[in-house]
Short mmCIF file of C-alpha atoms (C1' of nucleotides) in Angstrom, two decimals:
data_model
loop_
_atom_site.label_atom_id
_atom_site.label_comp_id
_atom_site.label_asym_id
_atom_site.label_seq_id
_atom_site.Cartn_x
_atom_site.Cartn_y
_atom_site.Cartn_z
CA MET A 1 -58.11 44.47 -16.67
CA GLU A 2 -55.93 41.52 -16.80
CA GLU A 3 -53.71 41.62 -19.84
CA GLY A 4 -51.92 44.81 -20.83
CA GLY A 5 -51.15 47.48 -18.39
CA GLY A 6 -48.41 47.70 -15.90
CA ALA A 7 -49.90 45.42 -13.40
CA GLY A 8 -50.59 42.71 -15.97
CA LEU A 9 -47.01 42.84 -17.30
CA ALA A 10 -45.63 42.49 -13.79
CA ALA A 11 -47.86 39.49 -13.22
CA GLU A 12 -46.44 37.97 -16.34
CA CYS A 13 -42.88 38.11 -15.12
CA VAL A 14 -43.11 36.90 -11.57
CA ASP A 15 -45.30 34.37 -9.91
CA GLU A 16 -46.79 36.39 -7.19
CA PRO A 17 -48.17 35.11 -5.00
CA PRO A 18 -46.31 31.85 -5.29
CA ASN A 19 -47.93 28.90 -7.00
CA SER A 20 -50.66 31.05 -8.60
CA ARG A 21 -49.68 30.28 -12.19
CA LEU A 22 -50.54 27.21 -14.00
CA PHE A 23 -48.69 25.27 -16.65
CA VAL A 24 -50.99 23.80 -19.05
CA VAL A 25 -50.29 21.16 -21.71
CA LEU A 26 -52.98 20.99 -24.28
CA GLY A 27 -53.72 20.38 -27.90
CA LYS A 28 -52.07 22.75 -30.38
CA ASP A 29 -55.46 23.92 -31.58
CA ALA A 30 -56.76 25.18 -28.37
CA GLY A 31 -56.83 28.88 -28.29
CA LYS A 32 -56.78 31.50 -25.55
CA ALA A 33 -60.52 32.00 -25.65
CA LEU A 34 -61.24 28.32 -24.92
CA ILE A 35 -58.72 28.31 -22.15
CA ARG A 36 -60.22 31.35 -20.69
CA GLU A 37 -63.70 29.89 -20.89
CA ARG A 38 -62.62 26.73 -19.12
CA PHE A 39 -60.36 28.23 -16.46
CA ALA A 40 -62.34 31.32 -15.63
CA PRO A 41 -64.83 29.59 -13.29
CA PHE A 42 -62.12 28.86 -10.87
CA GLY A 43 -60.98 32.38 -10.06
CA ASP A 44 -59.63 35.64 -11.22
CA ILE A 45 -57.45 35.19 -14.26
CA GLN A 46 -54.82 37.78 -14.55
CA ASN A 47 -53.15 36.58 -17.62
CA ILE A 48 -53.14 33.78 -20.16
CA CYS A 49 -50.08 33.10 -22.24
CA LEU A 50 -50.23 30.67 -25.05
CA VAL A 51 -46.69 29.53 -25.99
CA ARG A 52 -46.09 29.86 -29.78
CA ASP A 53 -43.25 28.98 -32.07
CA ARG A 54 -41.17 32.01 -32.58
CA LEU A 55 -41.06 31.65 -36.34
CA THR A 56 -44.33 30.13 -37.36
CA SER A 57 -46.52 31.49 -34.57
CA GLU A 58 -48.00 27.98 -34.31
CA SER A 59 -49.19 27.08 -30.86
CA ARG A 60 -46.76 24.75 -29.19
CA GLY A 61 -49.52 23.22 -27.15
CA VAL A 62 -48.49 24.83 -23.84
CA ALA A 63 -50.14 27.68 -22.03
CA TYR A 64 -49.71 29.54 -18.84
CA VAL A 65 -52.65 30.69 -16.84
CA LYS A 66 -52.04 33.16 -14.03
CA PHE A 67 -54.52 33.38 -11.18
CA ALA A 68 -54.84 36.08 -8.60
CA ARG A 69 -54.54 33.50 -5.80
CA SER A 70 -52.77 30.19 -5.46
CA SER A 71 -55.93 28.48 -4.16
CA GLN A 72 -57.72 29.41 -7.42
CA ALA A 73 -54.95 28.08 -9.44
CA CYS A 74 -54.95 24.85 -7.49
CA ARG A 75 -58.63 24.50 -7.83
CA ALA A 76 -58.48 24.83 -11.49
CA MET A 77 -55.69 22.35 -11.69
CA GLU A 78 -57.55 19.76 -9.54
CA ALA A 79 -60.73 20.18 -11.59
CA LEU A 80 -59.25 20.22 -15.06
CA HIS A 81 -56.07 18.13 -14.93
CA GLY A 82 -56.66 15.11 -17.05
CA ARG A 83 -59.81 16.41 -18.64
CA SER A 84 -60.46 17.50 -22.13
CA LEU A 85 -61.15 21.18 -22.83
CA ALA A 86 -63.48 20.26 -25.81
CA PRO A 87 -65.09 17.08 -27.06
CA ASP A 88 -62.70 14.71 -28.92
CA THR A 89 -59.55 16.45 -27.79
CA LYS A 90 -56.82 14.90 -25.82
CA PRO A 91 -56.92 15.32 -22.10
CA ILE A 92 -54.89 18.33 -20.85
CA LYS A 93 -52.26 18.44 -18.21
CA VAL A 94 -52.55 21.17 -15.64
CA LEU A 95 -49.68 21.69 -13.21
CA ILE A 96 -48.48 24.50 -10.98
CA ALA A 97 -45.92 26.31 -13.05
CA GLN A 98 -42.30 26.46 -11.96
CA SER A 99 -41.39 29.89 -11.12
CA ARG A 100 -39.57 31.55 -13.94
CA ALA A 101 -36.62 32.26 -11.61
CA SER A 102 -36.16 28.52 -10.78
CA GLY A 103 -35.42 27.69 -14.38
CA SER A 104 -36.41 24.19 -13.60
CA HIS A 105 -38.77 22.36 -15.90
CA ARG A 106 -39.52 19.58 -13.56
CA ASP A 107 -43.13 18.94 -12.83
CA VAL A 108 -44.30 20.30 -9.48
CA GLU A 109 -45.74 17.48 -7.52
CA ASP A 110 -48.78 17.60 -5.38
CA GLU A 111 -46.69 16.35 -2.57
CA GLU A 112 -44.89 19.76 -2.50
CA LEU A 113 -48.13 21.55 -2.39
CA THR A 114 -50.22 19.85 0.32
CA ARG A 115 -48.17 20.25 3.46
CA ILE A 116 -47.92 23.54 5.34
CA PHE A 117 -45.57 24.67 8.05
CA VAL A 118 -46.83 26.82 10.82
CA MET A 119 -45.75 28.43 14.02
CA ILE A 120 -48.03 27.68 16.91
CA PRO A 121 -48.41 28.21 20.62
CA LYS A 122 -46.22 25.77 22.58
CA SER A 123 -49.40 24.63 24.31
CA TYR A 124 -50.91 23.29 21.08
CA THR A 125 -51.43 19.58 20.77
CA GLU A 126 -51.86 17.90 17.46
CA GLU A 127 -55.60 17.92 18.05
CA ASP A 128 -55.60 21.68 18.66
CA LEU A 129 -53.71 22.14 15.40
CA ARG A 130 -56.16 20.09 13.59
CA ASP A 131 -59.17 21.97 15.04
CA LYS A 132 -57.69 25.16 13.89
CA PHE A 133 -56.90 24.12 10.42
CA LYS A 134 -59.60 21.77 9.47
CA ILE A 135 -61.78 24.56 8.29
CA TYR A 136 -59.62 24.96 5.20
CA GLY A 137 -59.89 21.36 3.94
CA ASP A 138 -59.47 17.63 4.61
CA ILE A 139 -56.42 17.11 6.85
CA ASP A 140 -54.35 14.09 6.21
CA TYR A 141 -52.38 14.57 9.43
CA CYS A 142 -50.96 17.17 11.78
CA SER A 143 -47.63 16.86 13.53
CA ILE A 144 -45.86 19.06 16.01
CA ILE A 145 -42.09 19.30 16.23
CA LYS A 146 -41.07 18.39 19.74
CA ASN A 147 -37.97 18.04 21.77
CA LYS A 148 -36.96 14.39 21.46
CA ASN A 149 -36.12 14.04 25.00
CA THR A 150 -38.42 16.10 26.85
CA GLY A 151 -41.36 15.84 24.46
CA GLU A 152 -42.20 19.47 24.71
CA SER A 153 -43.44 21.31 21.61
CA LYS A 154 -41.05 23.58 19.83
CA GLY A 155 -43.92 25.70 18.66
CA LEU A 156 -43.71 24.52 15.07
CA GLY A 157 -46.03 22.23 13.33
CA TYR A 158 -47.03 20.54 10.08
CA VAL A 159 -50.50 20.37 8.64
CA LYS A 160 -50.97 17.93 5.74
CA TYR A 161 -53.96 18.38 3.55
CA ILE A 162 -55.28 16.12 0.87
CA LYS A 163 -55.50 18.69 -1.98
CA PRO A 164 -53.11 21.49 -2.89
CA SER A 165 -56.04 23.96 -2.98
CA GLN A 166 -56.67 23.28 0.68
CA ALA A 167 -53.16 23.96 1.68
CA ALA A 168 -53.17 27.06 -0.38
CA LEU A 169 -56.42 28.21 1.12
CA ALA A 170 -55.06 27.64 4.66
CA ILE A 171 -51.99 29.70 3.90
CA GLU A 172 -54.09 32.49 2.43
CA GLU A 173 -56.82 32.53 5.06
CA CYS A 174 -55.40 31.46 8.39
CA ASP A 175 -54.28 33.94 11.08
CA ARG A 176 -51.16 35.75 10.10
CA ASN A 177 -49.61 34.76 13.39
CA TYR A 178 -49.28 31.20 12.24
CA ARG A 179 -46.87 32.40 9.56
CA ALA A 180 -48.24 29.54 7.43
CA ILE A 181 -45.98 28.61 4.43
CA LEU A 182 -45.72 25.58 2.30
CA ALA A 183 -43.46 23.00 4.03
CA GLU A 184 -40.28 21.99 2.18
CA PRO A 185 -40.75 18.38 1.23
CA ARG A 186 -38.87 15.86 3.29
CA LYS A 187 -35.60 14.82 1.87
CA LYS A 188 -36.18 12.00 -0.58
CA PRO A 189 -34.12 8.89 -0.12
CA CYS A 190 -33.38 8.88 -3.84
CA GLU A 191 -31.21 11.93 -3.28
CA SER A 192 -29.00 10.42 -0.68
CA SER A 193 -25.66 9.47 -2.06
CA GLU A 194 -24.56 5.94 -2.13
CA HIS A 195 -22.20 6.46 0.64
CA GLU A 196 -24.85 7.51 3.00
CA ASN A 197 -26.50 4.03 3.03
CA TYR A 198 -25.61 2.36 6.22
CA ILE A 199 -27.07 -0.52 7.98
CA SER A 200 -29.88 0.58 10.04
CA TYR A 201 -32.54 -0.98 12.26
CA GLY A 202 -34.94 0.88 10.15
CA SER A 203 -34.22 -1.17 6.99
CA ALA A 204 -34.36 -4.47 8.90
CA GLU A 205 -37.68 -3.35 10.34
CA GLN A 206 -39.25 -2.68 7.03
CA GLU A 207 -38.11 -5.99 5.61
CA SER A 208 -39.65 -8.02 8.33
CA ARG A 209 -42.94 -6.33 8.23
CA GLY A 210 -43.96 -8.56 5.38
CA ASN A 211 -42.11 -6.67 2.86
CA MET A 212 -40.01 -9.28 1.15
CA PHE A 213 -38.32 -6.67 -1.05
CA PRO A 214 -34.79 -6.84 0.22
CA PHE A 215 -34.27 -3.07 -0.16
CA GLY A 216 -35.65 -0.35 1.94
CA GLY A 217 -39.11 -0.25 0.30
CA GLN A 218 -40.07 1.39 -2.98
CA THR A 219 -37.85 4.34 -2.33
CA GLU A 220 -34.84 2.42 -3.18
CA PHE A 221 -36.30 1.16 -6.33
CA CYS A 222 -37.13 4.64 -7.30
CA SER A 223 -33.40 5.53 -7.00
CA PHE A 224 -32.74 2.60 -9.37
CA GLU A 225 -34.96 4.15 -12.02
CA LYS A 226 -33.54 7.49 -11.63
CA ASN A 227 -29.94 6.52 -11.55
CA GLU A 228 -29.70 3.82 -14.14
CA THR A 229 -26.28 4.75 -15.30
CA ARG A 230 -24.86 4.28 -11.80
CA ILE A 231 -26.46 0.92 -11.27
CA GLN A 232 -25.56 -0.26 -14.59
CA LYS A 233 -22.00 0.26 -13.90
CA SER A 234 -22.35 -1.19 -10.44
CA VAL A 235 -24.14 -4.44 -10.33
CA SER A 236 -22.07 -7.57 -10.45
CA LYS A 237 -21.37 -10.81 -8.49
CA ARG A 238 -18.08 -9.44 -7.21
CA LEU A 239 -17.56 -6.97 -4.47
CA SER A 240 -14.58 -5.05 -3.29
CA VAL A 241 -14.25 -4.32 0.34
CA ALA A 242 -12.04 -1.64 1.79
CA SER A 243 -11.34 -0.18 5.17
CA ARG A 244 -8.65 1.67 7.02
CA LEU A 245 -7.78 -1.41 9.10
CA PRO A 246 -6.44 -4.64 7.59
CA PHE A 247 -8.79 -7.61 7.44
CA ILE A 248 -8.37 -11.07 8.85
CA LYS A 249 -9.54 -13.45 6.23
CA GLU A 250 -11.48 -15.76 8.40
CA GLN A 251 -13.27 -12.92 10.05
CA LEU A 252 -14.23 -11.21 6.69
CA PHE A 253 -15.22 -14.49 5.23
CA THR A 254 -17.59 -15.17 8.19
CA LEU A 255 -19.12 -11.74 7.81
CA PHE A 256 -19.85 -11.98 4.13
CA ASP A 257 -20.81 -15.58 4.46
CA LEU A 258 -23.80 -14.42 6.29
CA VAL A 259 -25.19 -13.75 2.93
CA PRO A 260 -25.73 -17.05 1.14
CA GLY A 261 -23.76 -17.83 -1.94
CA LEU A 262 -20.35 -16.69 -0.91
CA GLU A 263 -17.88 -18.27 -3.35
CA TYR A 264 -14.57 -16.82 -2.26
CA CYS A 265 -13.11 -14.10 -0.18
CA ASP A 266 -9.66 -12.96 -1.00
CA VAL A 267 -8.04 -10.65 1.50
CA GLN A 268 -5.10 -8.46 0.45
CA ARG A 269 -3.07 -6.08 2.41
CA ASP A 270 -1.26 -3.05 1.11
CA PRO A 271 1.97 -2.96 3.02
CA HIS A 272 2.36 0.75 2.60
CA THR A 273 -1.02 2.03 3.68
CA ASN A 274 -1.96 -0.80 5.94
CA TYR A 275 -5.52 -0.55 4.63
CA GLY A 276 -7.64 -3.59 4.28
CA TYR A 277 -8.78 -4.60 0.87
CA ALA A 278 -10.61 -7.75 -0.13
CA VAL A 279 -12.37 -9.24 -3.09
CA ILE A 280 -15.59 -11.08 -2.44
CA GLN A 281 -17.49 -13.15 -4.93
CA TYR A 282 -20.90 -14.58 -4.65
CA SER A 283 -22.62 -17.25 -6.80
CA SER A 284 -25.23 -14.67 -7.94
CA ALA A 285 -25.55 -10.89 -8.40
CA ALA A 286 -28.47 -11.13 -6.09
CA SER A 287 -26.37 -12.13 -3.23
CA ALA A 288 -23.80 -9.51 -3.99
CA VAL A 289 -26.43 -6.91 -4.20
CA TYR A 290 -27.86 -7.91 -0.83
CA ALA A 291 -24.44 -8.10 0.69
CA LYS A 292 -23.58 -4.68 -0.44
CA TYR A 293 -26.83 -3.42 0.72
CA LYS A 294 -26.28 -4.89 4.12
CA LEU A 295 -22.59 -4.39 4.76
CA HIS A 296 -21.64 -1.16 2.98
CA GLY A 297 -20.94 1.28 5.78
CA PHE A 298 -20.98 -1.45 8.35
CA GLU A 299 -18.56 -0.87 11.23
CA TYR A 300 -16.29 -3.82 11.71
CA PRO A 301 -14.79 -3.80 14.09
CA PRO A 302 -16.83 -0.96 15.55
CA GLY A 303 -15.40 2.25 14.37
CA ASN A 304 -13.86 0.78 11.23
CA ARG A 305 -16.24 1.44 8.45
CA LEU A 306 -16.40 -0.90 5.49
CA ALA A 307 -16.69 0.39 2.00
CA VAL A 308 -18.35 -2.16 -0.20
CA ALA A 309 -18.58 -1.68 -3.89
CA PHE A 310 -19.31 -3.64 -6.99
CA LEU A 311 -16.41 -4.97 -9.07
CA GLU A 312 -16.69 -5.52 -12.77
CA ASP A 313 -17.21 -9.25 -13.28
CA GLY A 314 -16.87 -9.38 -17.11
CA ASN A 315 -20.48 -9.86 -17.72
CA ASP A 316 -21.92 -7.98 -20.66
CA GLY A 317 -24.18 -5.39 -19.40
CA SER A 318 -26.60 -5.90 -22.30
CA ASP A 319 -30.15 -5.43 -21.21
CA LEU A 320 -30.26 -3.44 -18.13
CA ILE A 321 -33.88 -3.73 -17.40
CA ARG A 322 -33.99 -7.40 -17.83
CA LYS A 323 -30.82 -7.71 -15.75
CA MET A 324 -32.30 -5.68 -12.97
CA ALA A 325 -35.58 -7.37 -12.97
CA THR A 326 -34.01 -10.76 -12.75
CA GLN A 327 -31.76 -9.68 -9.98
CA LEU A 328 -34.61 -8.12 -7.98
CA VAL A 329 -36.77 -11.14 -8.25
CA THR A 330 -33.79 -13.46 -7.32
CA ALA A 331 -32.94 -11.15 -4.42
CA GLN A 332 -36.58 -11.59 -3.16
CA VAL A 333 -36.11 -15.28 -3.25
CA SER A 334 -32.76 -15.23 -1.56
CA SER A 335 -34.35 -12.97 0.97
CA VAL A 336 -36.85 -15.53 1.78
CA VAL A 337 -34.29 -18.31 1.67
CA TRP A 338 -32.12 -16.35 3.97
CA ASN A 339 -34.85 -15.68 6.40
CA SER A 340 -35.22 -19.39 6.98
CA ASN A 341 -31.53 -20.14 6.43
CA LEU A 342 -30.20 -18.09 9.09
CA VAL A 343 -31.81 -20.07 11.84
CA SER A 344 -30.61 -23.42 10.42
CA GLN A 345 -27.21 -21.97 9.88
CA GLN A 346 -26.99 -21.02 13.57
CA HIS A 347 -28.33 -24.44 14.41
CA ARG A 348 -25.62 -26.05 12.29
CA THR A 349 -22.77 -24.23 13.73
CA SER A 350 -23.69 -24.82 17.32
CA SER A 351 -24.33 -28.54 16.91
CA ALA A 352 -21.38 -29.16 14.62
CA TYR A 353 -18.77 -27.52 16.73
CA GLY A 354 -20.33 -28.08 20.11
CA GLU A 355 -21.69 -25.57 22.57
CA SER A 356 -18.38 -23.91 23.56
CA SER A 357 -17.26 -22.95 20.03
CA GLY A 358 -20.58 -22.36 18.42
CA PHE A 359 -20.26 -18.69 18.58
CA GLN A 360 -16.71 -18.59 17.36
CA LEU A 361 -17.77 -18.02 13.77
CA LEU A 362 -19.43 -14.82 14.76
CA GLN A 363 -16.51 -13.45 16.57
CA PRO A 364 -15.26 -11.24 13.89
CA GLN A 365 -18.09 -8.96 14.53
CA THR A 366 -16.79 -7.99 17.91
CA ASP A 367 -13.15 -8.92 17.25
CA ALA A 368 -11.24 -9.46 20.50
CA LEU A 369 -13.82 -7.77 22.65
CA LEU A 370 -16.18 -10.63 22.54
CA PRO A 371 -16.19 -12.20 26.03
CA SER A 372 -15.92 -15.92 26.46
CA HIS A 373 -18.73 -18.20 27.39
CA LYS A 374 -20.10 -17.63 30.70
CA LYS A 375 -21.46 -20.44 32.85
CA LYS A 376 -25.05 -20.00 33.60
CA ALA A 377 -25.76 -18.83 36.97
CA PRO A 378 -28.04 -21.01 39.21
CA PRO A 379 -31.70 -20.47 38.51
CA ASP A 380 -32.29 -18.44 41.80
CA THR A 381 -29.64 -15.87 41.05
CA SER A 382 -31.05 -12.39 41.34
CA VAL A 383 -31.36 -10.42 38.13
CA LYS A 384 -29.33 -7.32 37.88
CA GLU A 385 -30.07 -6.06 34.48
CA ARG A 386 -32.60 -6.97 31.87
CA LEU A 387 -32.88 -6.85 28.21
CA PHE A 388 -36.07 -6.73 26.26
CA ILE A 389 -35.81 -8.17 22.85
CA VAL A 390 -38.61 -8.52 20.28
CA PHE A 391 -38.24 -10.84 17.30
CA ASN A 392 -40.25 -10.54 14.20
CA PRO A 393 -41.79 -12.35 12.77
CA HIS A 394 -40.64 -15.23 14.85
CA PRO A 395 -38.17 -15.61 17.68
CA LEU A 396 -35.23 -17.95 17.12
CA PRO A 397 -35.12 -21.33 18.68
CA VAL A 398 -34.21 -21.24 22.32
CA HIS A 399 -31.09 -23.25 21.95
CA VAL A 400 -29.66 -20.70 19.39
CA PHE A 401 -30.73 -17.88 21.53
CA GLU A 402 -28.90 -19.47 24.40
CA ASP A 403 -25.87 -20.15 22.44
CA VAL A 404 -25.49 -16.59 21.46
CA PHE A 405 -26.30 -15.06 24.69
CA CYS A 406 -24.25 -17.30 26.92
CA HIS A 407 -21.35 -15.12 26.13
CA PHE A 408 -22.95 -12.21 28.01
CA ILE A 409 -25.66 -13.44 30.12
CA LEU A 410 -25.37 -15.41 33.26
CA LYS A 411 -28.99 -16.05 33.77
CA MET A 412 -31.61 -16.33 31.00
CA GLU A 413 -35.23 -16.91 30.97
CA ILE A 414 -37.44 -17.13 27.93
CA ILE A 415 -40.62 -15.77 29.00
CA SER A 416 -42.65 -15.91 25.86
CA GLU A 417 -42.03 -17.73 22.60
CA GLN A 418 -44.02 -15.19 20.66
CA THR A 419 -42.02 -12.25 21.85
CA SER A 420 -38.87 -13.47 23.29
CA ILE A 421 -37.89 -11.84 26.48
CA SER A 422 -34.48 -12.38 27.82
CA ILE A 423 -33.77 -11.47 31.34
CA GLY A 424 -30.18 -11.45 31.97
CA HIS A 425 -27.29 -10.42 34.13
CA THR A 426 -24.33 -9.25 32.04
CA GLY A 427 -21.22 -7.36 31.91
CA ALA A 428 -20.99 -6.75 28.31
CA GLN A 429 -24.35 -5.12 27.29
CA GLU A 430 -22.65 -2.41 25.38
CA LEU A 431 -21.74 -4.93 22.78
CA LEU A 432 -25.17 -6.03 22.08
CA PRO A 433 -26.18 -3.19 19.91
CA GLU A 434 -23.29 -4.15 17.58
CA ILE A 435 -23.92 -7.84 17.62
CA LEU A 436 -27.66 -8.08 17.36
CA PRO A 437 -28.08 -6.46 13.85
CA LEU A 438 -25.52 -8.80 12.49
CA ILE A 439 -26.67 -12.14 14.00
CA PHE A 440 -30.37 -11.26 13.55
CA SER A 441 -30.09 -8.97 10.54
CA ASN A 442 -33.09 -10.59 8.93
CA GLN A 443 -35.14 -10.07 12.02
CA ASP A 444 -36.69 -7.19 13.61
CA VAL A 445 -34.67 -6.93 16.77
CA ASN A 446 -35.38 -4.22 19.13
CA GLN A 447 -32.97 -3.92 21.96
CA LYS A 448 -33.91 -1.40 24.61
CA SER A 449 -32.12 -0.21 27.56
CA PRO A 450 -32.85 -2.07 30.77
CA THR A 451 -34.11 1.04 32.56
CA ASN A 452 -36.71 1.86 29.88
CA VAL A 453 -37.76 -1.67 29.62
CA ARG A 454 -38.30 -2.56 33.20
CA GLU A 455 -41.96 -1.67 33.30
CA LEU A 456 -42.47 -3.34 30.00
CA ILE A 457 -41.13 -6.61 31.34
CA ASP A 458 -43.10 -6.14 34.51
CA THR A 459 -46.15 -5.84 32.39
CA VAL A 460 -45.38 -8.93 30.51
CA GLU A 461 -44.70 -10.83 33.66
CA GLN A 462 -47.92 -9.61 35.13
CA ARG A 463 -49.76 -10.72 32.03
CA LEU A 464 -48.18 -14.11 32.22
CA ASN A 465 -49.02 -14.47 35.88
CA ASN A 466 -52.63 -13.58 35.06
CA ASP A 467 -52.67 -16.21 32.34
CA LEU A 468 -51.37 -18.80 34.63
CA THR A 469 -53.72 -18.14 37.45
CA SER A 470 -56.76 -17.85 35.24
CA ASN A 471 -56.07 -21.34 33.76
"C1'" DC B 1 -41.45 46.93 31.99
"C1'" DG B 2 -42.65 42.62 29.02
"C1'" DA B 3 -42.42 39.95 24.09
"C1'" DC B 4 -39.61 41.25 19.44
"C1'" DG B 5 -38.97 37.60 15.40
"C1'" DG B 6 -38.01 33.35 14.27
"C1'" DG B 7 -38.72 28.53 10.65
"C1'" DA B 8 -37.81 22.27 9.69
"C1'" DC B 9 -39.46 17.05 10.47
"C1'" DG B 10 -36.28 9.84 12.51
"C1'" DC B 11 -43.02 7.84 8.31
"C1'" DC C 1 -43.88 14.16 -24.77
"C1'" DG C 2 -44.30 19.64 -22.78
"C1'" DA C 3 -41.61 25.41 -20.17
"C1'" DC C 4 -42.22 31.02 -21.12
"C1'" DG C 5 -36.94 34.15 -22.17
"C1'" DG C 6 -32.25 35.38 -21.86
"C1'" DG C 7 -27.76 33.86 -22.77
"C1'" DA C 8 -22.73 31.59 -20.63
"C1'" DC C 9 -17.37 29.12 -17.88
"C1'" DG C 10 -15.16 25.83 -12.07
"C1'" DC C 11 -13.48 24.48 -6.66
#
DNA sequence: CGACGGGACGC
DNA sequence: CGACGGGACGC
């Protein structure tokens, strides 16, 4: 029934249904009969194709096994991948075959085969979704696409299974009205181009959650591996900085000096274009790596995006792996150092130059827009607006905090040392989102709008009051 | 009257 | 390492 005949030939040429054909890597001495014997228990085999050398007809150790259904192919894959077909033979690989049309020889990952995309009634909750789809297999998670503002469902959802066969079964068996299909994998960070890496709260968050790796988690590392050539060209102790606006040396120096190890900062100005251009040098490549990571794409002043790139520094780029490894380890260390450094750095500036000028060195961030110091309002001043700021893992010392915020805030109270709450009255709040990430760029700083935060603060105040009264 | 087909996510 | 088979030129 399977091989030969019109239907069989058609099945050879197209993968229909999708993901119903397996790509099997096995020993050259395995024959079709053995393959059939081992794969038949998992479903209806429509075709087996053992790839042979054109000239010698020798097996090339690769076979295609076409099943009637994707769930069958997946089950065979899950059961046989990594197993030996016969005693004392090497373990085989079993993957879902790339469709012929794709032309790709990239391995199809389980990740691409375990999440389905469904259309659901808008009334469905994640739990409803889970209830409907759990009969097909173990669900990792369910999610529903919602309007970010109103929170209402858009009638679209994802169900992530543990195994490809479970997702395949769900697609085959669930009500047609769900229009279940495999979900496109989410965009991988590796694919994003270099110029899309901007400073984000997200990356700062990841770092302070005990992840000392100074890059955005493993995903960045993965891009290192896959783009060696680009990195090899890139990494050095020297950076170039360019922007549409000219730089003021002191400001740029201060900005890049936030990363330890700044050796010099040479600002140039092209009289024709009026663009800003500067050369920055750090004492180590690790600092440069971190500075580029943090400041490439940074807007300074706001609206003026900095382009930070590595400059050749004359080092021989001999052993890439060793070089990268050294730098990554060094970067970890410098990240730790920096985490503790920043506080003392702030401390130093405020005590060395006095209260009134302590913040001057940070002025570049906001350029001329930074308001001057405000005098603190009397303690009984009524509060007009409030900010809620969370520091992770630790809040900065109070005097540092005060020194920074006295530019904006007339009245300030630190409610908790664990989670610092600032209650203030300010005319320059719109600047804070720009300033906070720079000042506290090694911290997890969440700044939320006063309106959203009011009840949060009330909660904290309530809790504090309770603590006081119970003691 | 009454519901076609459409379809994408801050991890 | 381990991709079937056909077959070629850009914004």
